[in-house]
Coordinates of C-alpha atoms in Angstrom, one line a residue:
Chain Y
X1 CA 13.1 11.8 15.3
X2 CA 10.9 8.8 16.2
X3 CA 11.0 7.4 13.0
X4 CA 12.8 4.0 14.4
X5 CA 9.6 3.6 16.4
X6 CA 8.0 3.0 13.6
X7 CA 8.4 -0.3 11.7
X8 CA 6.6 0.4 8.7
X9 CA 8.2 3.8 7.7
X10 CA 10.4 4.0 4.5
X11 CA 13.1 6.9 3.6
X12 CA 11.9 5.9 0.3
X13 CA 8.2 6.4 0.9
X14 CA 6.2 9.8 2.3
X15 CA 3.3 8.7 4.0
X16 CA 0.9 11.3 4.2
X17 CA -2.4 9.6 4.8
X18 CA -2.2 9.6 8.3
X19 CA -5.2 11.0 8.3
X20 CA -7.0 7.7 7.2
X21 CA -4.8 5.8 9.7
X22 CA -1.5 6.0 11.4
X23 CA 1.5 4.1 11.4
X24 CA 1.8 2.0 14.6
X25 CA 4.7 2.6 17.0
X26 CA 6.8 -1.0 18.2
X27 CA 5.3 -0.9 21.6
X28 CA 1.9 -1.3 20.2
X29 CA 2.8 -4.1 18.0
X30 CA 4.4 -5.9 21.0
X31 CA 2.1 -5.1 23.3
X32 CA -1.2 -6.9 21.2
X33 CA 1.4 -9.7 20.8
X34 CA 2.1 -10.7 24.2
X35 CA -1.4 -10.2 25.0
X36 CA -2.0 -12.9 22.5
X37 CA 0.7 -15.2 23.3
X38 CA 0.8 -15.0 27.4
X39 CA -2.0 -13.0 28.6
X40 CA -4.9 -14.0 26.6
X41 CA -8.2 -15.0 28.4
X42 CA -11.9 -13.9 28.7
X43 CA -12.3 -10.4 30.7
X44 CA -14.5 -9.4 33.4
X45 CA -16.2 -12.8 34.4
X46 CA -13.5 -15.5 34.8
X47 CA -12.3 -16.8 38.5
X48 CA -8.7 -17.9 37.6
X49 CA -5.9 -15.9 37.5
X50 CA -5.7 -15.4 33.6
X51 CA -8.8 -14.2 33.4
X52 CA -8.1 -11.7 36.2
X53 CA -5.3 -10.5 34.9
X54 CA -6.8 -9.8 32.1
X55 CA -9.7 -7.8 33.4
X56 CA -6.8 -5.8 34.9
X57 CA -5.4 -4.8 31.7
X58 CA -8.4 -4.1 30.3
X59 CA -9.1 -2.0 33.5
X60 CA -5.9 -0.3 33.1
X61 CA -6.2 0.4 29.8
X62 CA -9.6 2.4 30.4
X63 CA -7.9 4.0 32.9
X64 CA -5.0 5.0 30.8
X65 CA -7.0 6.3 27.9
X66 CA -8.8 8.7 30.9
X67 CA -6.3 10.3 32.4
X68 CA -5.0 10.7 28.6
X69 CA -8.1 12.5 27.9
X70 CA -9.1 14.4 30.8
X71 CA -11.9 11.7 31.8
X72 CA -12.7 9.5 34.7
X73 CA -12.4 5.8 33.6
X74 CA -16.0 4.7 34.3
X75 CA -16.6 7.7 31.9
X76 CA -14.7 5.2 29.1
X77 CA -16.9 2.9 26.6
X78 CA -14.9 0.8 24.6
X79 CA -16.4 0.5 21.0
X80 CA -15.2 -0.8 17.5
X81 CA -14.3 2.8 16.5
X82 CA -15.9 5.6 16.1
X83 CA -18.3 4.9 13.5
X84 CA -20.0 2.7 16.2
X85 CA -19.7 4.8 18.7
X86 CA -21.6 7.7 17.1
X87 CA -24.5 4.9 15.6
X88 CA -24.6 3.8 19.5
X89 CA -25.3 7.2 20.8
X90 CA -27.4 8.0 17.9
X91 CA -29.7 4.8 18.4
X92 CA -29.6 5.6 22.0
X93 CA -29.9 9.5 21.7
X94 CA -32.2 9.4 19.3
X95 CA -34.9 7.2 20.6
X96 CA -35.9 9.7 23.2
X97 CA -36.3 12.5 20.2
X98 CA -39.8 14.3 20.5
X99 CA -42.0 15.0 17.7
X100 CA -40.6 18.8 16.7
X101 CA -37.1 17.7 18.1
X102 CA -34.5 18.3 15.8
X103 CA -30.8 16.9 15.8
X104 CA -28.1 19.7 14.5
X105 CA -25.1 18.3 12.7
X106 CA -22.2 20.8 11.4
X107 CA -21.9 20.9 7.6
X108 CA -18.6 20.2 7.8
X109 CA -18.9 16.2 9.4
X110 CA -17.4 12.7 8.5
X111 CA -20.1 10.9 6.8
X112 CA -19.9 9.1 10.1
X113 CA -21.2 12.5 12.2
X114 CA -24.3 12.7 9.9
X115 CA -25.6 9.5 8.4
X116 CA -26.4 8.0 11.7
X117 CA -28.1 10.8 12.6
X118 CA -29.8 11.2 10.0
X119 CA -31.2 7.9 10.2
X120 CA -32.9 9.2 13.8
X121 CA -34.7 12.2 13.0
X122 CA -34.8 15.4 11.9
X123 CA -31.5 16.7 11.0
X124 CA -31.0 20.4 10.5
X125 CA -27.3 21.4 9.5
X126 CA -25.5 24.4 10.4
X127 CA -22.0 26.2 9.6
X128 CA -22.3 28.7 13.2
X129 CA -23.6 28.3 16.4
X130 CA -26.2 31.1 15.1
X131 CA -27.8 28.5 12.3
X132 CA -29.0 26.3 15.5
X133 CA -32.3 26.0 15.5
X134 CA -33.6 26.3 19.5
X135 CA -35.6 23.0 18.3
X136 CA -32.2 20.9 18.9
X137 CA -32.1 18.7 21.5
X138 CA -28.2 17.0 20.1
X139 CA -25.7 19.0 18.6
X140 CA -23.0 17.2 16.8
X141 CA -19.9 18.5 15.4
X142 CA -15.6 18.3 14.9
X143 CA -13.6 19.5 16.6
X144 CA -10.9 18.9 13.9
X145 CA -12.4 18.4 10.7
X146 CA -11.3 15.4 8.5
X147 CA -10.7 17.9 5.0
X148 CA -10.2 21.1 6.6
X149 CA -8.8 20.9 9.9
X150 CA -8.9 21.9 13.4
X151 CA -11.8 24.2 14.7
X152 CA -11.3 27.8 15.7
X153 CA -11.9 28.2 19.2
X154 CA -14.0 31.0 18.7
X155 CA -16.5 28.5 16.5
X156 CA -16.1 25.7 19.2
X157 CA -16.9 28.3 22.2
X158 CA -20.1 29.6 20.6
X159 CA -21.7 26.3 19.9
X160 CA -21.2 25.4 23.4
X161 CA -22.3 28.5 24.6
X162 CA -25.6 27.8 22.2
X163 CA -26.2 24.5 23.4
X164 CA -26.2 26.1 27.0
X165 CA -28.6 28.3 25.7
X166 CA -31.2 25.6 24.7
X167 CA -30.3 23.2 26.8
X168 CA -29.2 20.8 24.1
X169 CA -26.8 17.7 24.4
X170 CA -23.3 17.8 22.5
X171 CA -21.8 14.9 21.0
X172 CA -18.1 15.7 19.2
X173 CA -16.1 13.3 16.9
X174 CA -12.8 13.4 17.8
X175 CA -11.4 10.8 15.7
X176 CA -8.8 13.2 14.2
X177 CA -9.2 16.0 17.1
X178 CA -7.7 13.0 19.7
X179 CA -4.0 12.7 17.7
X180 CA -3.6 16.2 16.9
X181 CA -4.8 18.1 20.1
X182 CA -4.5 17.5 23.8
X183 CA -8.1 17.1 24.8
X184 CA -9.6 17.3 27.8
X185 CA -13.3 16.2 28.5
X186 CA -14.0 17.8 31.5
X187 CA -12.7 21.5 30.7
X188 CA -14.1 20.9 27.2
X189 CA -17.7 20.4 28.7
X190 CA -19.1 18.2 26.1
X191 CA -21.6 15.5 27.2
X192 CA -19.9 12.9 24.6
X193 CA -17.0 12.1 22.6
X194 CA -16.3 9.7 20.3
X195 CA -12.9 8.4 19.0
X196 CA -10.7 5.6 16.9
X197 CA -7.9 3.9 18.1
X198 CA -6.0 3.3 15.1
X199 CA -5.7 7.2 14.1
X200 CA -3.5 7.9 17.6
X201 CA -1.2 5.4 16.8
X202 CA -3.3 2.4 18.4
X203 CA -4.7 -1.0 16.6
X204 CA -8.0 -1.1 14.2
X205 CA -11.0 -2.3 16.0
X206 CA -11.3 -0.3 18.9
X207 CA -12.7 2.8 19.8
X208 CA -14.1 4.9 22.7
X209 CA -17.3 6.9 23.9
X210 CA -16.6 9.0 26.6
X211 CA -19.5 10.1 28.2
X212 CA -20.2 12.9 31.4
X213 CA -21.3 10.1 34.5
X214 CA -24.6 11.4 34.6
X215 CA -25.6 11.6 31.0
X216 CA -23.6 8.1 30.3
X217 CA -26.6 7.0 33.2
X218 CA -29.5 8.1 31.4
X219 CA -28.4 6.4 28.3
X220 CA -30.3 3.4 27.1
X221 CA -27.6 0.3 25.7
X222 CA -27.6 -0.2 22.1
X223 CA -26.7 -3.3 22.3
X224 CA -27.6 -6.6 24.5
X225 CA -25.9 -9.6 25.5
X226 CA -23.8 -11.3 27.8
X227 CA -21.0 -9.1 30.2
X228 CA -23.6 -5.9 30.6
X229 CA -25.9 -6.9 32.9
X230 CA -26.2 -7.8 36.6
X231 CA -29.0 -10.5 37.0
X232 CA -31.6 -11.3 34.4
X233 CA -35.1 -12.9 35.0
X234 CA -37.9 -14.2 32.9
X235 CA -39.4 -10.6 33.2
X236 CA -36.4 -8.4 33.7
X237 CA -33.0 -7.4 33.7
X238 CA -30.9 -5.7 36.1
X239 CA -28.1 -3.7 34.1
X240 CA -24.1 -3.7 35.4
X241 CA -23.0 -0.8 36.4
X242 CA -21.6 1.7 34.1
X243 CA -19.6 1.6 31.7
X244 CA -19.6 -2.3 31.6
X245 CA -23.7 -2.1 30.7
X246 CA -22.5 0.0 27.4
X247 CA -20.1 -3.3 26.9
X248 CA -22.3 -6.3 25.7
X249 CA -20.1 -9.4 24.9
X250 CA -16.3 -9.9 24.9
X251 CA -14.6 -6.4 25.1
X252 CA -11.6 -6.2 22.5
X253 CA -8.9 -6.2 25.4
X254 CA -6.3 -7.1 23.0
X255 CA -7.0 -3.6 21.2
X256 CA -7.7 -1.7 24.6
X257 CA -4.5 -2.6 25.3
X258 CA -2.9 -1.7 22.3
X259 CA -4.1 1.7 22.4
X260 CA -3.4 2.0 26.4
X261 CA 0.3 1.3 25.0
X262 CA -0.2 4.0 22.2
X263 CA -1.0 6.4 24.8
X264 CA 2.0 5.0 27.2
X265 CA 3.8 6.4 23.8
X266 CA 2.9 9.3 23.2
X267 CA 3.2 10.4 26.7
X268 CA 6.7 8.6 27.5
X269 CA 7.9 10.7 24.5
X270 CA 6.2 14.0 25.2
X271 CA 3.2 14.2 23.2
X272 CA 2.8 18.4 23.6
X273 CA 6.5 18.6 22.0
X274 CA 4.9 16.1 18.9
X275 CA 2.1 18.0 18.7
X276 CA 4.1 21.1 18.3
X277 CA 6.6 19.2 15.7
X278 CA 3.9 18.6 13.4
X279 CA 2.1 21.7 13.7
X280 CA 5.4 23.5 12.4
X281 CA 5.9 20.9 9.8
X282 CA 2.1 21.7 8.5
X283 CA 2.7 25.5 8.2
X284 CA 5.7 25.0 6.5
X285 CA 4.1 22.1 4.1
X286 CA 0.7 25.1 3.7
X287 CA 3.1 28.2 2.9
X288 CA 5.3 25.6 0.0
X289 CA 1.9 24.3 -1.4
X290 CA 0.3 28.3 -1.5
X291 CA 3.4 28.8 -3.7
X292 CA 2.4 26.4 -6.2
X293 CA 0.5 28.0 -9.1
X294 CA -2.7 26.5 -10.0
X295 CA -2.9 24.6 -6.7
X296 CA -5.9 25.8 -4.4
X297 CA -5.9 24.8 -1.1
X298 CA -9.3 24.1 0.6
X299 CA -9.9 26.1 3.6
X300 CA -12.9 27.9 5.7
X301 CA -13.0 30.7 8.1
X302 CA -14.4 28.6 11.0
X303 CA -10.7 26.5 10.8
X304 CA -7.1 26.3 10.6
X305 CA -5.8 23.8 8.2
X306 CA -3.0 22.2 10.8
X307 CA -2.2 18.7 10.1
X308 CA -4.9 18.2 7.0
X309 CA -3.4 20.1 3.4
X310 CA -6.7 19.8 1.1
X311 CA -6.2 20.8 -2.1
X312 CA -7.0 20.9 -5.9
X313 CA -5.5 21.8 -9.2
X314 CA -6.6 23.4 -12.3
X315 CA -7.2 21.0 -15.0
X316 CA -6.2 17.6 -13.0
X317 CA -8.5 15.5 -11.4
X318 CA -7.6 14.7 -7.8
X319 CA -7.6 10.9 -8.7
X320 CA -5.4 11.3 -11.1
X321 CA -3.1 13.8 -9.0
X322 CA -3.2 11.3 -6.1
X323 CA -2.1 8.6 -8.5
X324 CA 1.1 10.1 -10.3
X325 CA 2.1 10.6 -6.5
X326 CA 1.7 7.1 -5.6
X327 CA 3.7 6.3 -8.6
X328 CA 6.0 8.7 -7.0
X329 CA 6.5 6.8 -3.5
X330 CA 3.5 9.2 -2.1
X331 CA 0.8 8.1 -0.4
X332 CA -2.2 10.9 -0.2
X333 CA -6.1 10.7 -0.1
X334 CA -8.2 11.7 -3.2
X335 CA -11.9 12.3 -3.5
X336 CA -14.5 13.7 -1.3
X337 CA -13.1 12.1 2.0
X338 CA -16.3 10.5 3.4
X339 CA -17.5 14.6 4.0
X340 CA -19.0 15.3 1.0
X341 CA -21.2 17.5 2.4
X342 CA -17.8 19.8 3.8
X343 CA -16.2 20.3 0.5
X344 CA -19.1 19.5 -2.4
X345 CA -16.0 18.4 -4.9
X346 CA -13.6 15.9 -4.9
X347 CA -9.6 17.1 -3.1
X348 CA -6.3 15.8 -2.6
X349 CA -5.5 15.4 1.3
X350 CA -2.5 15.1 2.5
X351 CA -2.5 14.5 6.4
X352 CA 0.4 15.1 8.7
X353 CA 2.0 13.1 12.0
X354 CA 5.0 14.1 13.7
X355 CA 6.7 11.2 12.1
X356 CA 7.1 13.3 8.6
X357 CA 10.0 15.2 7.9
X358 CA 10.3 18.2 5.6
X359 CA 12.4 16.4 2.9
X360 CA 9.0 14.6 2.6
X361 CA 7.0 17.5 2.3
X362 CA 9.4 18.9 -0.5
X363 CA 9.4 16.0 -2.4
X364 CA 5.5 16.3 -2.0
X365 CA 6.0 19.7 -3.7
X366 CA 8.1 19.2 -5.9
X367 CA 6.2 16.8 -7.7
X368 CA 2.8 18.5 -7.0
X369 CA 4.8 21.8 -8.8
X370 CA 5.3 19.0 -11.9
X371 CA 1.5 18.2 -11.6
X372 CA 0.2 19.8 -15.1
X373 CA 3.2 19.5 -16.9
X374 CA 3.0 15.6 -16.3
X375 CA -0.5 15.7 -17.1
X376 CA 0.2 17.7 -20.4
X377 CA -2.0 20.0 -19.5
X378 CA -0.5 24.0 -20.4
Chain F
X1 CA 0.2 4.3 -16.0
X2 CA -0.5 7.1 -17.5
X3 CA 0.8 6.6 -20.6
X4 CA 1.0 8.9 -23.5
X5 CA -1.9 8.0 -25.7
X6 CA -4.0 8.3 -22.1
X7 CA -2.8 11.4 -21.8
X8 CA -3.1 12.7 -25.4
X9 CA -6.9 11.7 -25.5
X10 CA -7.9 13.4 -22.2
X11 CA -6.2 16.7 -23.0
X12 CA -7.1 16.6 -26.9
X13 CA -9.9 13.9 -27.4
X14 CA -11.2 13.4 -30.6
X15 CA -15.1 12.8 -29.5
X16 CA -15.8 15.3 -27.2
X17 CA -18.9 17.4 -27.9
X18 CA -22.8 17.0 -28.2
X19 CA -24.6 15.7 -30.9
X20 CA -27.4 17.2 -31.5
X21 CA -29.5 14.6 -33.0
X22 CA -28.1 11.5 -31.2
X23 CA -30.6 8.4 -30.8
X24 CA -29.1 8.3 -27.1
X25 CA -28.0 10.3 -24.7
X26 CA -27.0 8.5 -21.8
X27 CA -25.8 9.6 -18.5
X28 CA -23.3 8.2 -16.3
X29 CA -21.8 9.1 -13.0
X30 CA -19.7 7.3 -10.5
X31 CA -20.6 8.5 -6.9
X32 CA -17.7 7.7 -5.4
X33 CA -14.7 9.9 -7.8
X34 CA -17.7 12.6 -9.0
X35 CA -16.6 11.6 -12.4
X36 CA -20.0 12.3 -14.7
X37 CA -20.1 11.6 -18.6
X38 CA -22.9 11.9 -21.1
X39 CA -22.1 9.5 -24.3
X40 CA -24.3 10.8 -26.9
X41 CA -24.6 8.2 -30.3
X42 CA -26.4 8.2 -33.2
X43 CA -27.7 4.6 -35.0
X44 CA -28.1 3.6 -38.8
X45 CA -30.4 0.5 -38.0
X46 CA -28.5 -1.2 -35.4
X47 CA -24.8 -0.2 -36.0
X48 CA -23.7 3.1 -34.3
X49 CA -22.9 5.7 -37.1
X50 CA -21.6 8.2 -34.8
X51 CA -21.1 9.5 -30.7
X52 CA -19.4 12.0 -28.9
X53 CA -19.3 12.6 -24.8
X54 CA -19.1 15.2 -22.6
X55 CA -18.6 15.3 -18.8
X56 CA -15.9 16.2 -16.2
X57 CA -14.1 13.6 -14.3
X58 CA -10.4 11.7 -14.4
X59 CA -8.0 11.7 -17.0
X60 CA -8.9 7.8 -16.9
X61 CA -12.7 8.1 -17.2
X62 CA -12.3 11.1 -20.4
X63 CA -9.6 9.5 -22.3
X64 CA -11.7 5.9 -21.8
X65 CA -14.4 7.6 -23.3
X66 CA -13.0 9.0 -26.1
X67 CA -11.3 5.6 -27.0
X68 CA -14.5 3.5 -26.8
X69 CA -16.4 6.1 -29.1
X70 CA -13.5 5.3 -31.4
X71 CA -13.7 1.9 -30.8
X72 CA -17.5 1.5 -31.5
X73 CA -18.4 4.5 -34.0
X74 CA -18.8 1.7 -37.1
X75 CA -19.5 -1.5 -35.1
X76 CA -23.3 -2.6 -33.8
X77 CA -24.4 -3.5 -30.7
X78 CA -23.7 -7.2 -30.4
X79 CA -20.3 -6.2 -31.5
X80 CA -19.9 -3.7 -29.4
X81 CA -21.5 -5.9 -26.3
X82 CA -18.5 -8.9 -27.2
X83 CA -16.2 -5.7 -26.5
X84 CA -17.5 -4.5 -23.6
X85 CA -17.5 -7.8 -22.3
X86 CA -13.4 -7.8 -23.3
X87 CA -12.9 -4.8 -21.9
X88 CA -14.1 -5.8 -18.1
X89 CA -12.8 -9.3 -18.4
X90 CA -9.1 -7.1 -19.1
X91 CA -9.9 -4.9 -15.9
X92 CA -10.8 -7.7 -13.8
X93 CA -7.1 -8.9 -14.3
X94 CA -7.8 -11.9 -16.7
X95 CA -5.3 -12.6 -19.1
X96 CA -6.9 -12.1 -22.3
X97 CA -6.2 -10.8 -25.9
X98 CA -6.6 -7.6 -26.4
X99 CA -5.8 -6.7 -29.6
X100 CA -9.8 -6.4 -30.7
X101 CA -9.5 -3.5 -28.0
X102 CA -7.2 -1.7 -30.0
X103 CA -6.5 1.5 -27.9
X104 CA -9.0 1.2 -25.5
X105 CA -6.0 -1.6 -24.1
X106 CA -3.9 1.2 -22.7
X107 CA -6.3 0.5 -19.6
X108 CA -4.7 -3.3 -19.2
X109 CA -2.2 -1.9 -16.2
X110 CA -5.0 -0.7 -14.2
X111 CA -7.2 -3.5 -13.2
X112 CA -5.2 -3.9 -10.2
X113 CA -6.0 -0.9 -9.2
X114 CA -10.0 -1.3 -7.9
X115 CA -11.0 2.7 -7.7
X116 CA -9.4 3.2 -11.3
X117 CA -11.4 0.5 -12.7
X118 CA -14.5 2.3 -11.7
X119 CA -13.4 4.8 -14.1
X120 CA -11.9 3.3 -17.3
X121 CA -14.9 1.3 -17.1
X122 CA -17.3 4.3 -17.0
X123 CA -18.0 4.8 -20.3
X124 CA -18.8 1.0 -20.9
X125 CA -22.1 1.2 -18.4
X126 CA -23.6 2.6 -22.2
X127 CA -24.3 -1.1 -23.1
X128 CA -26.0 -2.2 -19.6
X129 CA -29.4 -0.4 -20.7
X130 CA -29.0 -2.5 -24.1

């Protein structure tokens, strides 16, 4: 369908780690290009044209990722990825933790949803809204877990509605919830989000926080340096405005504007009808694999697989399934997915985008049907 | 890759087992696969006289197992140190001769593959505490 877009994509090969990382579209590609061949200058500070311009793209870009989001655009951090911007809010967030204060993290996070916190304070973890303690001051959870999918709403709701209760802050990694759902910061009510570029389609290397205006206010900078402050004495500092305080050093504009042209994408070619696409495509892919004896697919009440298949089979290791399907043109995830915590034992993923087809899937399948008997184990 | 002698000692090894009055038991995990084996040997002097191993893991990490105990039931532990030494120059990609390796150089293919050489190699931490 959109498979041209795509430079990288082989009728001979069935990616399905998109999961880890996406394909990028042409317009992406071209778009980091020509900000590296004509556009390319230092953002924010310079007072020639070039440098304008560029602070224009950049400014464009945050603006592009906000209206794609649901979020004003001084509401945009731009970050490394998301495993920087969680250790940012984490530093940040955490520093103003109490003695008694306790962080809640679900038991179903990214290594990158619980380590940094971890490294704060007292973390308590829970699997429902009922298991927080009214001790936590941050709640931090997925919307669309990274091995088993995307929340039920019913599971989302009630931590909200818990957090209300106790007045605590939420923070929600969205790396995987941001390509496979159409979010929307304000009707979601969080106080932060956190998400990758390179999983929706955009370059490695840049990230966002998204953060309510008031709370983003309150928050201390991580990081110092040059670009994120107004005036600085031999006492003081005055900081820049947000979200330019949250900024230090040169922003990646090259990268904010490869992902403002990932979003320009997506929307130019109807992201709710993608969306759809590949939510089909992963129901059909969970019914054929539920048919395959010996296969068990990883799943919990509190989601719906969607794009993410996690699965196991008697009697082969997942590294060794993963492998015979590489050898097979197949490219899928084995082990315990940076969420050990979520699954305890090592799966197979295979992760969806609207560029797979079903003739994929079925050769995915067909060889996973094979699985023992190539293994020799009866 | 997986080539039939792999397979054949992971689903019907030779050494697997305890061994009840082994000189060491040694315990091995790789945290990043979950693969976990326990080499059990027995000495006569300084030459190992017998082993088994038990654990759960990859087809690579088992049948690299049971190879090594067949390579080093007989042999002592300098010998078996020169062949552990071998074994990871093979998986590091060097060219090298591996006929002292016997079977255990049906694992030649994968050193270009970093997270399988984590588990042929598994077995072969035994001689790090020696």
């Amino acid at each position: 369908m959109f498979r041209e877009k795509f430079s990288q994509i082989d009728d001979n090969f069935a990616y399905l780690d998109n999961a880890a990382t996406a394909y990028k579209p042409t317009e992406v590609i071209d778009a980091i290009e020509k900000f590296y061949r004509l556009e390319n200058a230092s953002p924010k500070r310079g007072l020639y044209d070039a440098s304008v311009r560029v602070t224009e793209l950049l400014e464009s870009a945050r603006k592009k990722v906000a209206d794609f989001i649901g979020a004003d655009a001084d509401e945009i951090i731009f970050t490394s990825g998301a495993t920087a911007g969680l250790n940012m809010l984490a530093l940040s967030l955490g520093a103003s933790l109490k003695g008694g204060d306790s962080i809640a993290v679900s038991k179903f996070e990214h290594h990158s949803n619980l380590l940094p916190w971890r490294k704060q304070g007292s973390v308590k973890y829970f699997e429902n809204a009922g298991g927080i303690s009214d001790k936590a001051k941050i709640i931090a959870f997925s919307p669309y877990s990274n091995v088993l999918g995307a929340a039920n709403q019913n599971y989302i709701e009630s931590i909200f509605a818990r957090a209300k209760e106790i007045g605590a802050l939420t923070v929600l990694d969205c790396t995987q919830a941001v390509a496979h759902q159409k979010l929307n910061f304000h009707e979601l009510g969080a106080d932060f989000l956190v998400f990758s570029g390179h999983k929706l389609y955009g370059p490695m290397g840049i990230g966002v926080i998204c953060g309510k205006r008031d709370r983003l206010k309150e928050l201390r900078p991580t990081f110092w340096g040059g670009e994120m402050v107004d005036d600085v004495s031999i006492t003081g500092e005055i900081l820049a405005e947000i979200p330019d305080r949250f900024e230090a050093g040169t922003v990646n504009v090259a990268g904010a504007v490869g992902l403002a042209a990932a979003v320009d994408f997506l929307q130019a070619n109807g992201f709710d009808e993608l969306l759809t696409y590949e939510k089909q495509l992963a129901s059909k892919l969970h019914q054929s694999l539920q048919n395959i004896p010996h296969l068990y697919l990883v799943e919990h009440a509190n989601f719906t697989p969607a794009t993410i298949c996690s699965f196991s089979i008697d009697d082969v290791h997942p590294h060794d399934i993963a492998q015979i399907l590489s050898e097979n043109n197949i490219a899928v995830r084995a082990g315990y997915h940076c969420a050990q915590l979520a699954i305890g034992e090592p799966t197979v993923r295979a992760s969806l985008s609207f560029y797979n087809t079903e003739t994929e899937c079925r050769h995915l399948t067909e060889c996973l049907g094979k699985m023992r008997s190539i293994m020799h184990v009866r | 890759m997986y080539d039939e002698l792999l397979l054949d000692h992971n689903t019907h090894p030779v050494y697997r087992g305890k061994l009840e009055d082994a000189d060491v038991c040694a315990k091995l995990n790789s945290a990043s696969c979950g693969d976990k084996l326990t080499i059990y040997l027995k000495f006569d002097g300084d030459k190992v006289i017998d082993g088994r191993f038990d654990g759960v893991g990859c087809a690579v990490s088992q049948a690299s197992a049971d190879l090594m105990l067949e390579l080093i039931i007989g042999k002592s532990k300098s010998e078996i140190k020169e062949l552990e030494k071998l074994f990871t120059k093979m998986l590091s990609g060097a060219k090298i001769d591996t006929i002292p390796l016997e079977d255990s150089a049906v694992f030649e293919s994968f050193s270009r593959l970093p997270a399988r050489v984590k588990c042929a190699g598994l077995p072969w931490k035994i001689v790090e505490s020696w």
